[in-house]
Tab-separated table of C-alpha atoms in Angstrom:
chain	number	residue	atom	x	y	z
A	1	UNK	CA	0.000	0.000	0.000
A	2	UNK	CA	1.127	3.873	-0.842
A	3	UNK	CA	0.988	5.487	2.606
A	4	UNK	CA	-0.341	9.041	2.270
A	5	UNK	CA	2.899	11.152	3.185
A	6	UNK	CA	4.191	9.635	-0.297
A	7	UNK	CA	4.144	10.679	-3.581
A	8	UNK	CA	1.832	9.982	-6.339
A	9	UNK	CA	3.390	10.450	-10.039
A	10	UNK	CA	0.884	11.349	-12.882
A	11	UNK	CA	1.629	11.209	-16.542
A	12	UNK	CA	-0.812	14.392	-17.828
A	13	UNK	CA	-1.534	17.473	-16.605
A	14	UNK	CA	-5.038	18.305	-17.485
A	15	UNK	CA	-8.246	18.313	-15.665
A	16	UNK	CA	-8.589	14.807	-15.402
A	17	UNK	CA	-4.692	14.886	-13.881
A	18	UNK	CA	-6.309	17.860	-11.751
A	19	UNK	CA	-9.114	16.312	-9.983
A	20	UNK	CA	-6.778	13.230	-9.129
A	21	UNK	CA	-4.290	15.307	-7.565
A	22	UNK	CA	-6.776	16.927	-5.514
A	23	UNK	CA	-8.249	13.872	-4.409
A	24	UNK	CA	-4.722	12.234	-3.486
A	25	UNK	CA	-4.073	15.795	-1.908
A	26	UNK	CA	-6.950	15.744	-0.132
A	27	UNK	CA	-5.775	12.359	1.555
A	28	UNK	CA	-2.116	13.574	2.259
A	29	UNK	CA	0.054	12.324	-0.730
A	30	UNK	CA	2.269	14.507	-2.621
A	31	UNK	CA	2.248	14.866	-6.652
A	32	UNK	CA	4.221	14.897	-9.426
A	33	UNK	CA	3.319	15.897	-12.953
A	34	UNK	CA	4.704	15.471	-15.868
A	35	UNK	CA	2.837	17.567	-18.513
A	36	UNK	CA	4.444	19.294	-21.584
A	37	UNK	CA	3.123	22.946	-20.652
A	38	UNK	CA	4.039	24.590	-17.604
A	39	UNK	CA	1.508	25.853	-15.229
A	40	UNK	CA	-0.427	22.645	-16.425
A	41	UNK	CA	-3.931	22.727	-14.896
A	42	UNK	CA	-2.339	19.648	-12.250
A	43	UNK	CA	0.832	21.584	-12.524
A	44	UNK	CA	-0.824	24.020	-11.130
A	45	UNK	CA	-1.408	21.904	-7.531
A	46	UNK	CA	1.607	20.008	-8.171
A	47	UNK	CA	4.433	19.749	-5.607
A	48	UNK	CA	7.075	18.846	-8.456
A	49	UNK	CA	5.719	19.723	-11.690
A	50	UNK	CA	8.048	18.280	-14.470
A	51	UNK	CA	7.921	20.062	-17.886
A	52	UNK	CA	8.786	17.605	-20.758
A	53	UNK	CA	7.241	15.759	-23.478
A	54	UNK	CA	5.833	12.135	-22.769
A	55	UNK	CA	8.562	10.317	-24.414
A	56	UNK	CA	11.096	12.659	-23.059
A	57	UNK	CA	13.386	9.925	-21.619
A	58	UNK	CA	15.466	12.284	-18.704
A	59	UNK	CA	12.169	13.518	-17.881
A	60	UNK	CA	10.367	9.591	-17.168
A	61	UNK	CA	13.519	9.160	-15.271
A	62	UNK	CA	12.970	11.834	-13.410
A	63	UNK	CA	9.419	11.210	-12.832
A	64	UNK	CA	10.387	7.653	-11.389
A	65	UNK	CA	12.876	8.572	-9.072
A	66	UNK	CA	10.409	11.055	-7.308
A	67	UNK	CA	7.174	8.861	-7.255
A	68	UNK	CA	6.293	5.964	-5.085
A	69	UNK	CA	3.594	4.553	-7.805
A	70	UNK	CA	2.583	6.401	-11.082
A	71	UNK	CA	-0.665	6.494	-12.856
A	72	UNK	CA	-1.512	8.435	-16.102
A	73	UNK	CA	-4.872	11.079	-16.745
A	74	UNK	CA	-5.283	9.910	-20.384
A	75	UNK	CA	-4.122	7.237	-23.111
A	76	UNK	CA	-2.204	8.843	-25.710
A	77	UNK	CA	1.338	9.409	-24.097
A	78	UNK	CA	4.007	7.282	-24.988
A	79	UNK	CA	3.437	4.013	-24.523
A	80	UNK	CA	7.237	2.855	-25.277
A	81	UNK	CA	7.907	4.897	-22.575
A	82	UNK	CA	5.789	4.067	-20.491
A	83	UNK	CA	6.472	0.352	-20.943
A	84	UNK	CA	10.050	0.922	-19.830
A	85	UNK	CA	8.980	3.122	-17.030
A	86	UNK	CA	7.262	0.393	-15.882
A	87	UNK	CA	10.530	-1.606	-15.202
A	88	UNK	CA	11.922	1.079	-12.967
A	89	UNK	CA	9.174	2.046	-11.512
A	90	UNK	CA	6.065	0.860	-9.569
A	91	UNK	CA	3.332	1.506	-12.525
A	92	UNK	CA	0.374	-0.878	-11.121
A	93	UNK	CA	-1.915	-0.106	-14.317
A	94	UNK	CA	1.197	-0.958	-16.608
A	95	UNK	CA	1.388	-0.259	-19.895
A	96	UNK	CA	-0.419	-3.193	-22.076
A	97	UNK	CA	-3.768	-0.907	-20.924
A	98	UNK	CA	-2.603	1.837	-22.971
A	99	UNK	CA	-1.150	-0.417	-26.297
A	100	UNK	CA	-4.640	-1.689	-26.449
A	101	UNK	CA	-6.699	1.235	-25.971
A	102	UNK	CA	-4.084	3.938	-28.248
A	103	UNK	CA	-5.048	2.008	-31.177
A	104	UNK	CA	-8.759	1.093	-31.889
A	105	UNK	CA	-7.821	-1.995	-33.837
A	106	UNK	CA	-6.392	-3.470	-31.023
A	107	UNK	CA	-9.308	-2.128	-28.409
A	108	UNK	CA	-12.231	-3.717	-30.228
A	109	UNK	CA	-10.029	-7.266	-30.779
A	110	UNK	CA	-10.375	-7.337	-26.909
A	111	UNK	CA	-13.834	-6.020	-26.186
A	112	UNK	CA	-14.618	-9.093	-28.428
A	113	UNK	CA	-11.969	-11.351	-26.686
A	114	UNK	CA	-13.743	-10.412	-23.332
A	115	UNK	CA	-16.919	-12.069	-24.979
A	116	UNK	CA	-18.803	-8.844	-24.948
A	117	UNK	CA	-20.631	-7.699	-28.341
A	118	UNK	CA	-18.861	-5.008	-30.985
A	119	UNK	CA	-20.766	-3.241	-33.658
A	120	UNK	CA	-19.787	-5.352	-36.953
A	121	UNK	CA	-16.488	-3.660	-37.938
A	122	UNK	CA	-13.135	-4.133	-40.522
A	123	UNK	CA	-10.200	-3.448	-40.573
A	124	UNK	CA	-7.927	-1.508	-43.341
A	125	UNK	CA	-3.940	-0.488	-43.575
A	126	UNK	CA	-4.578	1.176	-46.800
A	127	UNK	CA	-7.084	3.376	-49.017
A	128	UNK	CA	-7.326	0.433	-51.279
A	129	UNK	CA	-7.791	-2.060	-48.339
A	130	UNK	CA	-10.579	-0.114	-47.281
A	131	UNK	CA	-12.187	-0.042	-50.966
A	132	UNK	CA	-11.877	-3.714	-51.654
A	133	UNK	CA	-13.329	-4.523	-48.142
A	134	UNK	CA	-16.331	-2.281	-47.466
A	135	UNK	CA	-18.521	-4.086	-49.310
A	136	UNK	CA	-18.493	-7.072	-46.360
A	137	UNK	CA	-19.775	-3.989	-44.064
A	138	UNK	CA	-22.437	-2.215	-45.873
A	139	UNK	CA	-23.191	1.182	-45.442
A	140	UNK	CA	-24.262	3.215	-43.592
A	141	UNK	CA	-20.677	2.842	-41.654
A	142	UNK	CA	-17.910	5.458	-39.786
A	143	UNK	CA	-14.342	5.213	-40.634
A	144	UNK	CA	-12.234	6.131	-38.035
A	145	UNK	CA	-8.216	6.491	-37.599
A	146	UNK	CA	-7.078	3.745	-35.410
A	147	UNK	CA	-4.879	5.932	-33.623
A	148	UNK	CA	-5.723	9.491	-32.259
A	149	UNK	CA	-9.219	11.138	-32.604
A	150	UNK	CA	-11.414	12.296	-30.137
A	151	UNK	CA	-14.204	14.129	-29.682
A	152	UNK	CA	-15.676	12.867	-33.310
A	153	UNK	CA	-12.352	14.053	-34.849
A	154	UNK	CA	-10.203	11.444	-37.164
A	155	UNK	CA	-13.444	9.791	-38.514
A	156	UNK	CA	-16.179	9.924	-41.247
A	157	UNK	CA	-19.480	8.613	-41.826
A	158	UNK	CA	-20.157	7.317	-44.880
A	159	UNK	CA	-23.969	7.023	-46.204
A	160	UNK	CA	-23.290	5.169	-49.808
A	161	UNK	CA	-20.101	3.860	-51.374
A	162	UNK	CA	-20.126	6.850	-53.540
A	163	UNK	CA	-18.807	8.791	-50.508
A	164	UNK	CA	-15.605	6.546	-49.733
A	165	UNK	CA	-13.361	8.935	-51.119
A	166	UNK	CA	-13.878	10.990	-48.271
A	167	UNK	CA	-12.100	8.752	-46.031
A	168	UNK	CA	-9.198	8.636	-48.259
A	169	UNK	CA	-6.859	11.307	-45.800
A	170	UNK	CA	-7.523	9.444	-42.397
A	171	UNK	CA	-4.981	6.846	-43.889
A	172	UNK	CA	-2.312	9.720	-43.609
A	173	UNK	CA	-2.436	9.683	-40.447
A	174	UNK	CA	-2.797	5.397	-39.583
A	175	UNK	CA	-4.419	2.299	-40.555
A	176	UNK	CA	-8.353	2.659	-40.077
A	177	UNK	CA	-10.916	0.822	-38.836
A	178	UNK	CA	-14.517	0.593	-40.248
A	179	UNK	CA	-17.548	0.001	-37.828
A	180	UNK	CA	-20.974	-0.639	-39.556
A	181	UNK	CA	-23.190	2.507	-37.820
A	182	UNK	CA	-25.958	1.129	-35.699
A	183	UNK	CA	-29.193	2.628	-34.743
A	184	UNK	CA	-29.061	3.110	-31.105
A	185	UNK	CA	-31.423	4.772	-28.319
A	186	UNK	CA	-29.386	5.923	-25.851
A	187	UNK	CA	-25.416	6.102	-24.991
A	188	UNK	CA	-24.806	4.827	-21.678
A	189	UNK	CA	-21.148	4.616	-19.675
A	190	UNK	CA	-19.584	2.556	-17.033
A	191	UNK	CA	-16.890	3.966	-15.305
A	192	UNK	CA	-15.412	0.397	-13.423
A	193	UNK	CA	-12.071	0.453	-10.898
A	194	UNK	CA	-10.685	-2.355	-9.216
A	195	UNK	CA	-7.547	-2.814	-7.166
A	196	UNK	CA	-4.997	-4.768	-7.461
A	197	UNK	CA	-6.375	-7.408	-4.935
A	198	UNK	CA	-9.258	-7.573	-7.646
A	199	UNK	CA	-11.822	-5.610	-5.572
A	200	UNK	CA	-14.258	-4.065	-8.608
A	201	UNK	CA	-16.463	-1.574	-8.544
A	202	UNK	CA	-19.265	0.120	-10.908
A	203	UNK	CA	-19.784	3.913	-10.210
A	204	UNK	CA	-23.509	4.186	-11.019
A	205	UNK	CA	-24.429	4.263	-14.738
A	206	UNK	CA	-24.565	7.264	-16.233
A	207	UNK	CA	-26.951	8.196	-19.588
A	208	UNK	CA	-24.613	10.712	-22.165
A	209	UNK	CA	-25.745	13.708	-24.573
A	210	UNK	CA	-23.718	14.621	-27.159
A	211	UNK	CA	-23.453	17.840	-28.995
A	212	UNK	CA	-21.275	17.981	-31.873
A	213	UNK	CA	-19.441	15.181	-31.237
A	214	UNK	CA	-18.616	16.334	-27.337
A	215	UNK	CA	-19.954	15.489	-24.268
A	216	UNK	CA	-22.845	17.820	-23.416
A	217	UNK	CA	-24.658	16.339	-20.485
A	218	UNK	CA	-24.808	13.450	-18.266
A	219	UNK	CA	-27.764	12.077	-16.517
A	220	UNK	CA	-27.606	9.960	-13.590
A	221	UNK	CA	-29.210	7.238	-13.301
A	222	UNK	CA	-29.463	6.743	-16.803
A	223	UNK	CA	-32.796	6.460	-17.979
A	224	UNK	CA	-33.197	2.965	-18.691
A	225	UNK	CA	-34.749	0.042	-17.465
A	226	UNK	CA	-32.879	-2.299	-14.797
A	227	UNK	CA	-32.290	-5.373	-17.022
A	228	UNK	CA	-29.832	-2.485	-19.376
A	229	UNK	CA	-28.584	-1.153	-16.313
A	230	UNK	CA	-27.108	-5.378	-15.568
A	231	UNK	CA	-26.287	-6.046	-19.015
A	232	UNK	CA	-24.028	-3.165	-18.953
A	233	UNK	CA	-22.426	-4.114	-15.382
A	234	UNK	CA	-21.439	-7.024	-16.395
A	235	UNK	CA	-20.418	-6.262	-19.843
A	236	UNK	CA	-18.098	-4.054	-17.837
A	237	UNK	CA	-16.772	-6.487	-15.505
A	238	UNK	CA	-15.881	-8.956	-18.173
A	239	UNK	CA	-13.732	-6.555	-19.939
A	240	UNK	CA	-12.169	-5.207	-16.802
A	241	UNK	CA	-11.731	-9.058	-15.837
A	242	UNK	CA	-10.334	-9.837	-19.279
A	243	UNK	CA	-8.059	-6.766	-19.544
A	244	UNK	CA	-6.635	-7.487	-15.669
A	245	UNK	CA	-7.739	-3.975	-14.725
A	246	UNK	CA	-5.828	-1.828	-11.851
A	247	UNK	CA	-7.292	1.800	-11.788
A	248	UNK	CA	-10.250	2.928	-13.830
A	249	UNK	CA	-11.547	1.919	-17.203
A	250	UNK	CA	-14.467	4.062	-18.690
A	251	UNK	CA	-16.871	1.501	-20.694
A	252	UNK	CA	-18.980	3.700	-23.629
A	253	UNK	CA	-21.890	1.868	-24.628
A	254	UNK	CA	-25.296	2.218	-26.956
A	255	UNK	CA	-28.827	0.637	-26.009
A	256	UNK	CA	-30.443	-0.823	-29.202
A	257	UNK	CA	-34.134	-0.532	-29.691
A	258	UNK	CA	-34.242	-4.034	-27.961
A	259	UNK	CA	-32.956	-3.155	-24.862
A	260	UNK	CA	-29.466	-5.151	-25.722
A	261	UNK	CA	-26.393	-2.864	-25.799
A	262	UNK	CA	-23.242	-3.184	-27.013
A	263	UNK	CA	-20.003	-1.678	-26.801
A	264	UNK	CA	-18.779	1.527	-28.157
A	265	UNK	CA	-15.333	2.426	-27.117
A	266	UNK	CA	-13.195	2.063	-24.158
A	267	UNK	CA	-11.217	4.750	-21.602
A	268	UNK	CA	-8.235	3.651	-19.822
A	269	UNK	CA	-8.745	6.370	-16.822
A	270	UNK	CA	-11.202	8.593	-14.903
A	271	UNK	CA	-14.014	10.086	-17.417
A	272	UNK	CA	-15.668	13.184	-18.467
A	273	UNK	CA	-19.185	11.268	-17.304
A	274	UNK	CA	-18.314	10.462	-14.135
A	275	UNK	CA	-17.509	13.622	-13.286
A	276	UNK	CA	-20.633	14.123	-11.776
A	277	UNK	CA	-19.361	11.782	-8.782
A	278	UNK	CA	-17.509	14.564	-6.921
A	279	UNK	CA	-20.582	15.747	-5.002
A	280	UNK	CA	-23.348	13.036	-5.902
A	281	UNK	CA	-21.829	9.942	-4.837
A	282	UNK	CA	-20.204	8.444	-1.528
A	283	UNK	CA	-16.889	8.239	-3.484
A	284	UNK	CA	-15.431	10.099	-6.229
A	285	UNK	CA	-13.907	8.366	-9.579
A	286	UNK	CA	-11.245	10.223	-8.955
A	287	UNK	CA	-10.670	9.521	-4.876
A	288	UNK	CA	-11.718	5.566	-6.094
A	289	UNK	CA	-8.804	5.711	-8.535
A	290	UNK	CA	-6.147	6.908	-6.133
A	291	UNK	CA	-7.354	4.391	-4.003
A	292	UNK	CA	-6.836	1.758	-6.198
A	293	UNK	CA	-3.697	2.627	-8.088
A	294	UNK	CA	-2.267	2.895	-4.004
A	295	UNK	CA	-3.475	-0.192	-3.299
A	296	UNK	CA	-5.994	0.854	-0.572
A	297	UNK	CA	-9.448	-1.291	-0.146
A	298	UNK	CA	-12.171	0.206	-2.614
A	299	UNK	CA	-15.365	1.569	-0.986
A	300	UNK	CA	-18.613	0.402	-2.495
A	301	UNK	CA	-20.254	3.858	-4.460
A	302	UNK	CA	-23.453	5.148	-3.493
A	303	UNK	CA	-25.756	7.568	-5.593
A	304	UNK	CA	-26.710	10.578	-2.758
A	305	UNK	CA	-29.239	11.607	-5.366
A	306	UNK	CA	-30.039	11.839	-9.299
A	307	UNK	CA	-27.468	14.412	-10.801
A	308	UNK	CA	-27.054	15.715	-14.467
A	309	UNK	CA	-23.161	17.093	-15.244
A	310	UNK	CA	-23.219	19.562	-17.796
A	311	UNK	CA	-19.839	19.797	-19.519
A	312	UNK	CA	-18.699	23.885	-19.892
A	313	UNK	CA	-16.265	24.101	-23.313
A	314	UNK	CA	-15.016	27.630	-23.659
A	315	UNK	CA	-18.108	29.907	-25.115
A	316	UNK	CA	-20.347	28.618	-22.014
A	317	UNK	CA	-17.361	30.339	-19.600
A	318	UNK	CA	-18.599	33.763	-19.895
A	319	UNK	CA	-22.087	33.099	-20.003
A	320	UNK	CA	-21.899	31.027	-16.722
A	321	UNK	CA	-19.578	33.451	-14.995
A	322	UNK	CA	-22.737	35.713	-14.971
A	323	UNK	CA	-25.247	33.371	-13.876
A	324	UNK	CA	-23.137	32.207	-10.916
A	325	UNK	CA	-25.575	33.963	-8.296
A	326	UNK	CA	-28.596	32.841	-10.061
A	327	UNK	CA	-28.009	29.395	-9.409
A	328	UNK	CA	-26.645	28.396	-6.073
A	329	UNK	CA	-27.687	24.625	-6.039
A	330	UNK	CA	-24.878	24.245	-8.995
A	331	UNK	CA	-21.179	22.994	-8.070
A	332	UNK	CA	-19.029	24.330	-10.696
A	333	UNK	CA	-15.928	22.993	-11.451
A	334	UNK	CA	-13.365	25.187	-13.949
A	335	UNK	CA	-10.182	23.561	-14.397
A	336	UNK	CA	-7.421	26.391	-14.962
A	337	UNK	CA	-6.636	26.125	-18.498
A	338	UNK	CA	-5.111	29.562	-19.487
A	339	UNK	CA	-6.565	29.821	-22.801
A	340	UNK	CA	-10.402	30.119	-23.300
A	341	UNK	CA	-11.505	28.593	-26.996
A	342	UNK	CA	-14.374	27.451	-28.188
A	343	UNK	CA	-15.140	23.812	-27.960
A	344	UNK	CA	-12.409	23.399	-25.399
A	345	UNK	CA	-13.502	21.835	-22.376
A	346	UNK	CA	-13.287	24.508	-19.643
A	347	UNK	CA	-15.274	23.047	-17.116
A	348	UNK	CA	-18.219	21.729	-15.498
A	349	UNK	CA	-21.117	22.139	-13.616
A	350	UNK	CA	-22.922	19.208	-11.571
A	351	UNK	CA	-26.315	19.888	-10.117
A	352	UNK	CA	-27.642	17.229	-7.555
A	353	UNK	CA	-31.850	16.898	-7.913
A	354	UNK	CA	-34.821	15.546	-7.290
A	355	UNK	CA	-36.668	15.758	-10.683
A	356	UNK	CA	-34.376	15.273	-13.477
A	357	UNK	CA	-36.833	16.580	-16.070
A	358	UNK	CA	-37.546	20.227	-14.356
A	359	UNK	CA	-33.097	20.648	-13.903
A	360	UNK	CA	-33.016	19.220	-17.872
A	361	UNK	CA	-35.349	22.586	-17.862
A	362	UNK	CA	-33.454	24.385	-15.590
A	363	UNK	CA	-30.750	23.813	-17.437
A	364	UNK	CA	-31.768	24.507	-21.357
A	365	UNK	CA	-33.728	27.647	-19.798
A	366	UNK	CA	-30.340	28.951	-18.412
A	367	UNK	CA	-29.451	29.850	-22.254
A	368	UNK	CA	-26.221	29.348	-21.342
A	369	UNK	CA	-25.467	26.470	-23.263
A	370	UNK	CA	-28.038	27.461	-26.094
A	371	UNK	CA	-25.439	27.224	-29.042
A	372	UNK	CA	-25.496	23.404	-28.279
A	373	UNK	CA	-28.865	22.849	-29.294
């Protein structure tokens, strides 16, 4: 076990990277960051802040020598780097968490592995691969880079062959993966931790919004019946079983018409829809994570009452800066980034409830998130 009084390394500096640091400060480690801007929002709380790339060699040294176990904010860093950190250092998540999930090829080989169902997908190096092969899909389908992208960037929705061209750039970047695109009803997420005992836990399931690609709100519990709510659990805990989880995986899922689900993408670390576990639960993603990257016995999460987190990207900063005093039942969270642009996530704002449908009002009546509609 990490004793607080020790010091917690973090590969990342950005809000995620922020809210663990607080949470391990909160319980008496120190931090260390290693982030490639200064002043980092986890630089910011950081008691050695290190200022390097990811695959800055010296600077993973340096990292190792100072930390007593290190844990990472998000998946694309250097996993080469991280795979040889891990054989100087105590790294309890390794690195064969991040291979898989850098490189979507490789994620939904193991969803499927784990015996959990994928959307029917292929897989291309090439343009040409991707031509000769598409047919076996059908259309309509979304090509998407099997490395990088986020947020609905590096991919492309295709309606009709006639539109394949289109996709033709994403292969600058990597090989590509094709998923055929399924009619869904609702996005759903599971944000599972477990220790390295193999204690597991499921933070309760939250239901996701999207606006242009970005998540816009989450509601919690997700508005779905019981039987989706134990398909997804356990869809969950056979991946995290499968993959030999330490930390926190983030599980994105859809609900089908038929009240079957399957599996959308996976996050190797604390997520943007759990966020609303800071105030509304027992235990935090982020406290649960420290917890189990340290080793420490997990605490079983409780819902204190139905919550909707409403993500803040930088033209909603202004607007909610004025509306502070209206609205005193909102926690909001803004994370320190120094530069305010538009579709950057800023923020957040969590507000705990007992009607979900009047704060969904509350919320769109606000108008200040009215360029997401």
């Amino acid at each position: 076990m990490i004793q607080p009084g020790q010091t917690i390394g973090i590969i990342g500096g950005g809000q995620l990277g922020r809210m663990m640091g607080l949470a391990a400060k909160e319980a008496g480690f120190k931090i260390a960051v290693l982030d490639p801007t200064k002043n980092s929002p986890c630089g910011q709380l950081a008691d050695i802040e290190i200022v390097a790339p990811y695959n800055d060699e010296e600077a993973l040294n340096e990292l190792s020598q100072v930390s007593d176990v290190i844990t990472f904010e998000f998946e694309n860093i250097d996993y080469e780097g991280l795979k040889r950190l891990t054989k100087k250092a105590y790294v309890p998540q390794g690195a064969e968490l991040v291979r898989i999930t850098q490189n979507r090829i490789n994620e939904k080989a193991e969803i499927r592995a784990a015996g959990v169902p994928v959307a029917p997908y292929i897989t291309a190096e090439t343009y040409e691969e991707l031509v000769q092969k598409i047919d076996e899909l059908g259309f309509p389908c979304i090509v998407k880079t099997a490395f990088g992208g986020y947020d609905g960037k590096g991919q492309v929705k295709l309606e009709a062959k006639e539109q394949i061209e289109s996709a033709k750039d994403l292969f600058t970047h990597s090989s590509c993966i094709a998923e055929a695109f399924v009619p869904f009803d609702k996005e759903i997420s599971v944000i599972i931790q477990r220790n390295p005992a193999g204690q597991t836990y499921c933070l309760p399931i939250a239901e996701n919004i999207h606006k242009h690609h970005i998540l816009h709100e989450s509601i919690v519990p997700a508005r779905v019946d019981e039987a989706v709510l134990q398909q997804a659990e356990d869809a969950a805990k056979k991946i995290a079983g499968h993959l030999e989880l330490v930390g926190t995986l983030a599980v994105e899922m859809f609900v089908l018409p038929d009240g079957t689900i399957i599996i959308n993408e996976l996050a190797p670390r604390p997520h943007n829809s759990g966020h609303y576990s800071i105030e509304a639960c027992n235990i935090s993603q982020f406290h649960q994570h420290i917890r189990a990257v340290c080793g420490w016995p997990l605490r079983e999460p409780k819902l204190w009452a139905p919550s909707i987190m409403v993500n803040v990207l930088g033209e909603h900063v202004a607007p909610l800066q004025e509306r502070i005093a209206d609205y005193p039942e909102w926690s909001i969270h803004l994370y320190g980034k120094a530069e305010v642009k538009e579709k950057r996530k800023m923020g957040h704002v969590t507000i705990m409830t007992e009607n979900l449908d009047e704060t969904l009002q509350e919320i769109e009546q606000s108008s200040i998130w009215q360029d997401n509609n």
